[in-house]
PDB file of C-alpha atoms and ligand atoms in Angstrom:
ATOM      1  CA  MET W   1      63.394  84.417  55.088  1.00 84.00           C
ATOM      2  CA  ASN W   2      63.852  82.183  58.253  1.00 89.00           C
ATOM      3  CA  GLU W   3      61.676  82.290  61.256  1.00 91.00           C
ATOM      4  CA  LYS W   4      64.004  84.295  63.246  1.00 93.00           C
ATOM      5  CA  GLU W   5      64.253  86.937  60.592  1.00 93.00           C
ATOM      6  CA  THR W   6      60.434  87.068  60.139  1.00 95.00           C
ATOM      7  CA  LYS W   7      59.955  87.637  63.857  1.00 95.00           C
ATOM      8  CA  ARG W   8      62.545  90.337  63.910  1.00 95.00           C
ATOM      9  CA  ILE W   9      60.862  92.189  61.189  1.00 96.00           C
ATOM     10  CA  SER W  10      57.524  91.736  62.806  1.00 97.00           C
ATOM     11  CA  LYS W  11      58.675  93.188  66.103  1.00 96.00           C
ATOM     12  CA  PHE W  12      60.257  96.136  64.252  1.00 97.00           C
ATOM     13  CA  LEU W  13      56.955  96.737  62.317  1.00 97.00           C
ATOM     14  CA  SER W  14      55.025  96.589  65.762  1.00 97.00           C
ATOM     15  CA  LEU W  15      57.353  99.189  67.203  1.00 97.00           C
ATOM     16  CA  LEU W  16      56.967 101.441  64.198  1.00 98.00           C
ATOM     17  CA  LEU W  17      53.362 101.067  63.323  1.00 97.00           C
ATOM     18  CA  ARG W  18      51.941 100.961  66.814  1.00 96.00           C
ATOM     19  CA  HIS W  19      54.283 103.007  69.015  1.00 96.00           C
ATOM     20  CA  GLN W  20      57.132 104.937  67.542  1.00 97.00           C
ATOM     21  CA  PRO W  21      57.032 105.737  63.844  1.00 98.00           C
ATOM     22  CA  ASP W  22      59.376 108.691  64.738  1.00 97.00           C
ATOM     23  CA  LYS W  23      62.185 106.286  65.389  1.00 97.00           C
ATOM     24  CA  ILE W  24      62.879 106.326  61.585  1.00 97.00           C
ATOM     25  CA  GLY W  25      60.887 109.493  60.717  1.00 97.00           C
ATOM     26  CA  LEU W  26      57.846 107.570  59.370  1.00 98.00           C
ATOM     27  CA  THR W  27      54.535 109.274  59.085  1.00 96.00           C
ATOM     28  CA  LEU W  28      51.260 107.417  60.004  1.00 97.00           C
ATOM     29  CA  ASP W  29      47.825 109.032  58.958  1.00 95.00           C
ATOM     30  CA  LYS W  30      45.063 109.346  61.562  1.00 93.00           C
ATOM     31  CA  ASN W  31      43.849 105.864  60.723  1.00 92.00           C
ATOM     32  CA  GLY W  32      47.308 104.320  61.249  1.00 96.00           C
ATOM     33  CA  TRP W  33      48.356 103.840  57.571  1.00 96.00           C
ATOM     34  CA  ALA W  34      51.997 104.273  56.550  1.00 98.00           C
ATOM     35  CA  PHE W  35      53.195 104.273  52.862  1.00 98.00           C
ATOM     36  CA  VAL W  36      54.922 100.978  52.221  1.00 98.00           C
ATOM     37  CA  GLU W  37      57.530 102.716  49.953  1.00 98.00           C
ATOM     38  CA  GLU W  38      58.388 105.115  52.684  1.00 98.00           C
ATOM     39  CA  LEU W  39      58.423 102.338  55.264  1.00 98.00           C
ATOM     40  CA  ILE W  40      60.817 100.176  53.205  1.00 98.00           C
ATOM     41  CA  SER W  41      63.214 103.008  52.420  1.00 98.00           C
ATOM     42  CA  LYS W  42      63.351 104.681  55.762  1.00 98.00           C
ATOM     43  CA  SER W  43      63.719 101.291  57.355  1.00 97.00           C
ATOM     44  CA  LYS W  44      66.683 100.742  55.171  1.00 97.00           C
ATOM     45  CA  LYS W  45      68.201 103.992  55.949  1.00 97.00           C
ATOM     46  CA  SER W  46      67.994 103.097  59.635  1.00 96.00           C
ATOM     47  CA  GLY W  47      69.791  99.824  59.159  1.00 95.00           C
ATOM     48  CA  THR W  48      66.876  97.379  58.751  1.00 94.00           C
ATOM     49  CA  TRP W  49      66.584  96.140  55.244  1.00 94.00           C
ATOM     50  CA  PHE W  50      63.644  94.206  53.811  1.00 96.00           C
ATOM     51  CA  SER W  51      61.996  93.946  50.433  1.00 96.00           C
ATOM     52  CA  MET W  52      58.227  94.301  49.540  1.00 97.00           C
ATOM     53  CA  GLU W  53      58.164  90.382  49.169  1.00 97.00           C
ATOM     54  CA  ASP W  54      59.565  90.059  52.720  1.00 96.00           C
ATOM     55  CA  LEU W  55      56.931  92.397  53.939  1.00 97.00           C
ATOM     56  CA  GLU W  56      54.179  90.479  52.204  1.00 96.00           C
ATOM     57  CA  PHE W  57      55.440  87.370  53.691  1.00 96.00           C
ATOM     58  CA  VAL W  58      55.410  88.804  57.271  1.00 96.00           C
ATOM     59  CA  VAL W  59      51.902  90.194  56.887  1.00 95.00           C
ATOM     60  CA  LYS W  60      50.588  86.890  55.570  1.00 94.00           C
ATOM     61  CA  THR W  61      52.290  84.533  58.023  1.00 94.00           C
ATOM     62  CA  ASN W  62      51.957  86.679  61.197  1.00 92.00           C
ATOM     63  CA  ASP W  63      50.608  84.373  63.977  1.00 87.00           C
ATOM     64  CA  LYS W  64      48.209  87.094  65.127  1.00 87.00           C
ATOM     65  CA  GLN W  65      47.573  88.781  61.789  1.00 90.00           C
ATOM     66  CA  ARG W  66      48.938  91.935  63.397  1.00 94.00           C
ATOM     67  CA  PHE W  67      49.309  93.983  60.195  1.00 95.00           C
ATOM     68  CA  ALA W  68      47.229  94.645  57.013  1.00 93.00           C
ATOM     69  CA  PHE W  69      47.707  96.190  53.732  1.00 95.00           C
ATOM     70  CA  ASN W  70      45.218  98.414  51.864  1.00 92.00           C
ATOM     71  CA  GLU W  71      43.666  97.065  48.659  1.00 90.00           C
ATOM     72  CA  ASP W  72      46.487  98.159  46.271  1.00 95.00           C
ATOM     73  CA  LYS W  73      49.271  97.316  48.908  1.00 96.00           C
ATOM     74  CA  THR W  74      50.593 100.861  48.849  1.00 97.00           C
ATOM     75  CA  LYS W  75      49.860 101.202  52.572  1.00 97.00           C
ATOM     76  CA  ILE W  76      50.234  99.117  55.644  1.00 97.00           C
ATOM     77  CA  ARG W  77      49.082  99.471  59.272  1.00 96.00           C
ATOM     78  CA  ALA W  78      48.997  97.563  62.538  1.00 96.00           C
ATOM     79  CA  ASN W  79      45.423  96.133  63.183  1.00 92.00           C
ATOM     80  CA  GLN W  80      45.504  96.930  66.995  1.00 90.00           C
ATOM     81  CA  GLY W  81      47.659  97.434  69.760  1.00 90.00           C
ATOM     82  CA  HIS W  82      48.631 101.107  69.235  1.00 93.00           C
ATOM     83  CA  SER W  83      49.866 103.459  72.000  1.00 94.00           C
ATOM     84  CA  LEU W  84      49.814 106.532  69.758  1.00 94.00           C
ATOM     85  CA  LYS W  85      47.380 109.047  70.886  1.00 90.00           C
ATOM     86  CA  ASN W  86      46.619 110.493  67.506  1.00 90.00           C
ATOM     87  CA  VAL W  87      45.768 107.233  65.597  1.00 93.00           C
ATOM     88  CA  GLU W  88      42.490 105.574  65.625  1.00 87.00           C
ATOM     89  CA  VAL W  89      42.141 102.374  63.634  1.00 87.00           C
ATOM     90  CA  LEU W  90      38.692 101.334  64.720  1.00 75.00           C
ATOM     91  CA  THR W  91      35.406 103.060  64.262  1.00 72.00           C
ATOM     92  CA  GLU W  92      32.400 100.770  64.238  1.00 85.00           C
ATOM     93  CA  ILE W  93      30.909  99.716  67.397  1.00 91.00           C
ATOM     94  CA  LYS W  94      29.998  96.012  67.547  1.00 94.00           C
ATOM     95  CA  GLU W  95      27.904  93.865  69.919  1.00 96.00           C
ATOM     96  CA  PRO W  96      30.187  91.456  71.854  1.00 97.00           C
ATOM     97  CA  PRO W  97      29.263  87.954  73.008  1.00 98.00           C
ATOM     98  CA  THR W  98      27.779  87.466  76.448  1.00 98.00           C
ATOM     99  CA  PHE W  99      31.239  86.846  77.854  1.00 98.00           C
ATOM    100  CA  LEU W 100      34.799  87.700  76.919  1.00 98.00           C
ATOM    101  CA  TYR W 101      38.058  86.823  78.710  1.00 98.00           C
ATOM    102  CA  HIS W 102      41.022  88.731  79.918  1.00 98.00           C
ATOM    103  CA  GLY W 103      44.399  87.138  80.932  1.00 98.00           C
ATOM    104  CA  THR W 104      46.343  88.655  83.705  1.00 98.00           C
ATOM    105  CA  VAL W 105      48.712  87.899  86.564  1.00 98.00           C
ATOM    106  CA  ALA W 106      48.406  87.745  90.310  1.00 98.00           C
ATOM    107  CA  LYS W 107      50.325  90.968  91.000  1.00 98.00           C
ATOM    108  CA  PHE W 108      47.608  93.067  89.243  1.00 98.00           C
ATOM    109  CA  ILE W 109      44.614  91.500  90.813  1.00 98.00           C
ATOM    110  CA  SER W 110      44.264  93.928  93.740  1.00 98.00           C
ATOM    111  CA  SER W 111      44.511  96.901  91.613  1.00 98.00           C
ATOM    112  CA  ILE W 112      42.039  95.367  89.080  1.00 98.00           C
ATOM    113  CA  LYS W 113      39.581  94.768  91.938  1.00 98.00           C
ATOM    114  CA  GLU W 114      39.888  98.351  92.944  1.00 98.00           C
ATOM    115  CA  LYS W 115      39.926 100.171  89.549  1.00 98.00           C
ATOM    116  CA  GLY W 116      38.629  97.637  87.094  1.00 98.00           C
ATOM    117  CA  LEU W 117      40.494  96.775  83.913  1.00 98.00           C
ATOM    118  CA  GLN W 118      42.231  99.918  82.530  1.00 98.00           C
ATOM    119  CA  LYS W 119      43.943 100.344  79.213  1.00 94.00           C
ATOM    120  CA  MET W 120      47.189 101.232  80.886  1.00 95.00           C
ATOM    121  CA  SER W 121      49.626 102.287  78.031  1.00 92.00           C
ATOM    122  CA  ARG W 122      47.449 100.983  75.020  1.00 91.00           C
ATOM    123  CA  GLN W 123      44.434 102.643  73.470  1.00 88.00           C
ATOM    124  CA  HIS W 124      41.947 100.083  74.674  1.00 93.00           C
ATOM    125  CA  VAL W 125      41.535  97.117  77.184  1.00 97.00           C
ATOM    126  CA  HIS W 126      42.148  93.891  75.076  1.00 97.00           C
ATOM    127  CA  LEU W 127      39.703  91.019  75.575  1.00 98.00           C
ATOM    128  CA  SER W 128      39.354  87.722  73.712  1.00 98.00           C
ATOM    129  CA  ALA W 129      36.474  85.290  72.704  1.00 97.00           C
ATOM    130  CA  ASP W 130      38.376  82.232  73.957  1.00 96.00           C
ATOM    131  CA  LYS W 131      40.189  81.252  77.061  1.00 97.00           C
ATOM    132  CA  GLU W 132      43.140  79.864  75.320  1.00 97.00           C
ATOM    133  CA  THR W 133      44.090  83.302  73.798  1.00 96.00           C
ATOM    134  CA  ALA W 134      43.690  84.856  77.250  1.00 98.00           C
ATOM    135  CA  ILE W 135      46.027  82.221  78.664  1.00 98.00           C
ATOM    136  CA  LYS W 136      48.617  82.982  76.116  1.00 97.00           C
ATOM    137  CA  VAL W 137      48.398  86.758  76.543  1.00 96.00           C
ATOM    138  CA  ALA W 138      48.882  86.401  80.305  1.00 98.00           C
ATOM    139  CA  SER W 139      51.676  83.878  80.045  1.00 98.00           C
ATOM    140  CA  ARG W 140      53.864  86.646  78.707  1.00 96.00           C
ATOM    141  CA  ARG W 141      53.961  87.999  82.275  1.00 97.00           C
ATOM    142  CA  GLY W 142      53.752  84.863  84.380  1.00 98.00           C
ATOM    143  CA  LYS W 143      51.155  82.297  85.784  1.00 98.00           C
ATOM    144  CA  PRO W 144      47.963  83.195  84.061  1.00 98.00           C
ATOM    145  CA  ILE W 145      44.804  84.251  85.917  1.00 98.00           C
ATOM    146  CA  ILE W 146      41.809  84.327  83.595  1.00 98.00           C
ATOM    147  CA  LEU W 147      39.018  86.897  84.304  1.00 98.00           C
ATOM    148  CA  THR W 148      35.512  86.318  82.770  1.00 98.00           C
ATOM    149  CA  ILE W 149      34.076  89.598  81.856  1.00 98.00           C
ATOM    150  CA  ARG W 150      30.070  90.066  81.436  1.00 98.00           C
ATOM    151  CA  THR W 151      30.344  91.885  78.171  1.00 98.00           C
ATOM    152  CA  GLY W 152      26.842  91.324  76.972  1.00 98.00           C
ATOM    153  CA  GLU W 153      25.683  93.157  80.162  1.00 98.00           C
ATOM    154  CA  MET W 154      28.292  95.931  79.701  1.00 97.00           C
ATOM    155  CA  TYR W 155      27.187  96.499  76.017  1.00 95.00           C
ATOM    156  CA  ARG W 156      23.460  96.839  77.213  1.00 95.00           C
ATOM    157  CA  GLU W 157      24.675  99.261  79.699  1.00 94.00           C
ATOM    158  CA  LYS W 158      26.158 101.406  76.897  1.00 90.00           C
ATOM    159  CA  HIS W 159      29.773 100.586  77.059  1.00 93.00           C
ATOM    160  CA  PRO W 160      31.035 100.504  73.307  1.00 91.00           C
ATOM    161  CA  PHE W 161      32.947  97.563  71.952  1.00 96.00           C
ATOM    162  CA  PHE W 162      35.075  97.318  68.862  1.00 94.00           C
ATOM    163  CA  GLN W 163      36.606  94.371  67.151  1.00 93.00           C
ATOM    164  CA  SER W 164      40.011  94.558  65.374  1.00 90.00           C
ATOM    165  CA  GLU W 165      40.649  92.997  61.996  1.00 83.00           C
ATOM    166  CA  ASN W 166      42.420  90.054  63.664  1.00 88.00           C
ATOM    167  CA  GLY W 167      39.553  89.347  65.988  1.00 92.00           C
ATOM    168  CA  VAL W 168      40.623  91.111  69.221  1.00 94.00           C
ATOM    169  CA  TRP W 169      37.834  92.630  71.204  1.00 97.00           C
ATOM    170  CA  LEU W 170      38.615  96.157  72.560  1.00 95.00           C
ATOM    171  CA  THR W 171      36.768  98.428  74.980  1.00 96.00           C
ATOM    172  CA  ASP W 172      37.770 101.576  76.888  1.00 93.00           C
ATOM    173  CA  GLN W 173      37.626 100.155  80.432  1.00 96.00           C
ATOM    174  CA  VAL W 174      35.950  97.403  82.372  1.00 98.00           C
ATOM    175  CA  PRO W 175      34.460  98.444  85.714  1.00 98.00           C
ATOM    176  CA  THR W 176      34.914  95.867  88.550  1.00 98.00           C
ATOM    177  CA  LYS W 177      31.227  95.095  88.655  1.00 98.00           C
ATOM    178  CA  TYR W 178      31.262  93.340  85.336  1.00 98.00           C
ATOM    179  CA  ILE W 179      34.438  91.130  86.228  1.00 98.00           C
ATOM    180  CA  GLU W 180      34.177  87.577  87.637  1.00 98.00           C
ATOM    181  CA  PHE W 181      37.280  87.087  89.668  1.00 94.00           C
TER     182      PHE W 181
HETATM  183  C1  LIG T 201      47.031  94.788  83.356  1.00 85.79           C
HETATM  184  C2  LIG T 201      49.482  91.341  72.950  1.00 85.79           C
HETATM  185  C3  LIG T 201      46.815  96.977  87.193  1.00 85.79           C
HETATM  186  C4  LIG T 201      46.409  93.916  82.417  1.00 85.79           C
HETATM  187  C5  LIG T 201      48.716  90.401  73.603  1.00 85.79           C
HETATM  188  C6  LIG T 201      47.639  93.532  81.569  1.00 85.79           C
HETATM  189  C7  LIG T 201      47.291  91.083  73.625  1.00 85.79           C
HETATM  190  C8  LIG T 201      46.030  96.371  85.080  1.00 85.79           C
HETATM  191  C9  LIG T 201      48.452  94.803  81.742  1.00 85.79           C
HETATM  192  C10 LIG T 201      47.620  92.534  73.690  1.00 85.79           C
HETATM  193  C11 LIG T 201      44.805  97.103  85.396  1.00 85.79           C
HETATM  194  C12 LIG T 201      48.518  95.598  80.495  1.00 85.79           C
HETATM  195  C13 LIG T 201      47.307  93.124  74.993  1.00 85.79           C
HETATM  196  C14 LIG T 201      44.735  97.784  86.709  1.00 85.79           C
HETATM  197  C15 LIG T 201      44.627  96.124  83.400  1.00 85.79           C
HETATM  198  N1  LIG T 201      45.669  97.653  87.535  1.00 85.79           N
HETATM  199  N2  LIG T 201      47.049  96.239  86.189  1.00 85.79           N
HETATM  200  N3  LIG T 201      43.632  98.422  86.787  1.00 85.79           N
HETATM  201  N4  LIG T 201      44.034  96.857  84.274  1.00 85.79           N
HETATM  202  N5  LIG T 201      45.885  95.731  83.859  1.00 85.79           N
HETATM  203  O1  LIG T 201      50.109  94.471  77.298  1.00 85.79           O
HETATM  204  O2  LIG T 201      45.903  92.798  77.627  1.00 85.79           O
HETATM  205  O3  LIG T 201      51.559  90.504  70.814  1.00 85.79           O
HETATM  206  O4  LIG T 201      48.768  96.567  77.631  1.00 85.79           O
HETATM  207  O5  LIG T 201      45.825  92.751  82.939  1.00 85.79           O
HETATM  208  O6  LIG T 201      48.551  89.192  72.910  1.00 85.79           O
HETATM  209  O7  LIG T 201      48.254  92.063  78.424  1.00 85.79           O
HETATM  210  O8  LIG T 201      51.344  92.911  71.140  1.00 85.79           O
HETATM  211  O9  LIG T 201      47.728  94.379  77.750  1.00 85.79           O
HETATM  212  O10 LIG T 201      48.374  92.587  82.206  1.00 85.79           O
HETATM  213  O11 LIG T 201      46.426  90.840  72.550  1.00 85.79           O
HETATM  214  O12 LIG T 201      50.023  91.716  69.365  1.00 85.79           O
HETATM  215  O13 LIG T 201      47.954  95.628  82.823  1.00 85.79           O
HETATM  216  O14 LIG T 201      49.075  92.587  73.487  1.00 85.79           O
HETATM  217  O15 LIG T 201      49.432  91.352  71.629  1.00 85.79           O
HETATM  218  O16 LIG T 201      49.300  95.031  79.541  1.00 85.79           O
HETATM  219  O17 LIG T 201      47.839  92.511  76.141  1.00 85.79           O
HETATM  220  P1  LIG T 201      48.990  95.160  77.943  1.00 85.79           P
HETATM  221  P2  LIG T 201      47.347  92.799  77.474  1.00 85.79           P
HETATM  222  P3  LIG T 201      50.629  91.609  70.650  1.00 85.79           P
END
């Protein structure tokens, strides 16, 4: 499979496993798992053909490790990024480092100053441990502005944090008082 094809399948998987499994009539359980066989056959019916080997390649080589198989590779899910209301991938609360970073763009700053960081259409606010990742995330929207979040302090003040399989830090919201603009 070439890079273009790999990316196309990865995008298709993101759509199905995070946002719209209904698109091909796929069922996700409450922890976000879909049966691999069902995914392959229903994708094929909808016009997107890939084999188990293709799927393994996409999961293994994905730049952000967006997807994971269960142990016997009968099921697959997205590690984070869901917008589906009835799917919860993360359960264990974890203590974050003293600071984490969030990349955004200028047009959102006044609203963030007023309301703090909100999860918008996703299930969580996404934060990263390094500035480089935050810059990449923000660059999707324009010129990056990197906010430093006092996450150690948030955690001590009872805000729960989670970390996805692929290392992204997640929380429900970040009130303005913890954000260094
Ligand atoms: C902004 C990608 C106005 C926030 C990335 C962001 C990441 C506000 C946008 C992952 C706001 C939401 C997540 C407020 C937050 N007022 N704007 N109060 N609070 N915002 O895409 O963090 O490729 O939902 O700054 O790499 O950009 O999908 O979140 O700009 O890891 O795997 O509202 O998505 O990963 O945008 O990105 P998003 P995000 P994948």
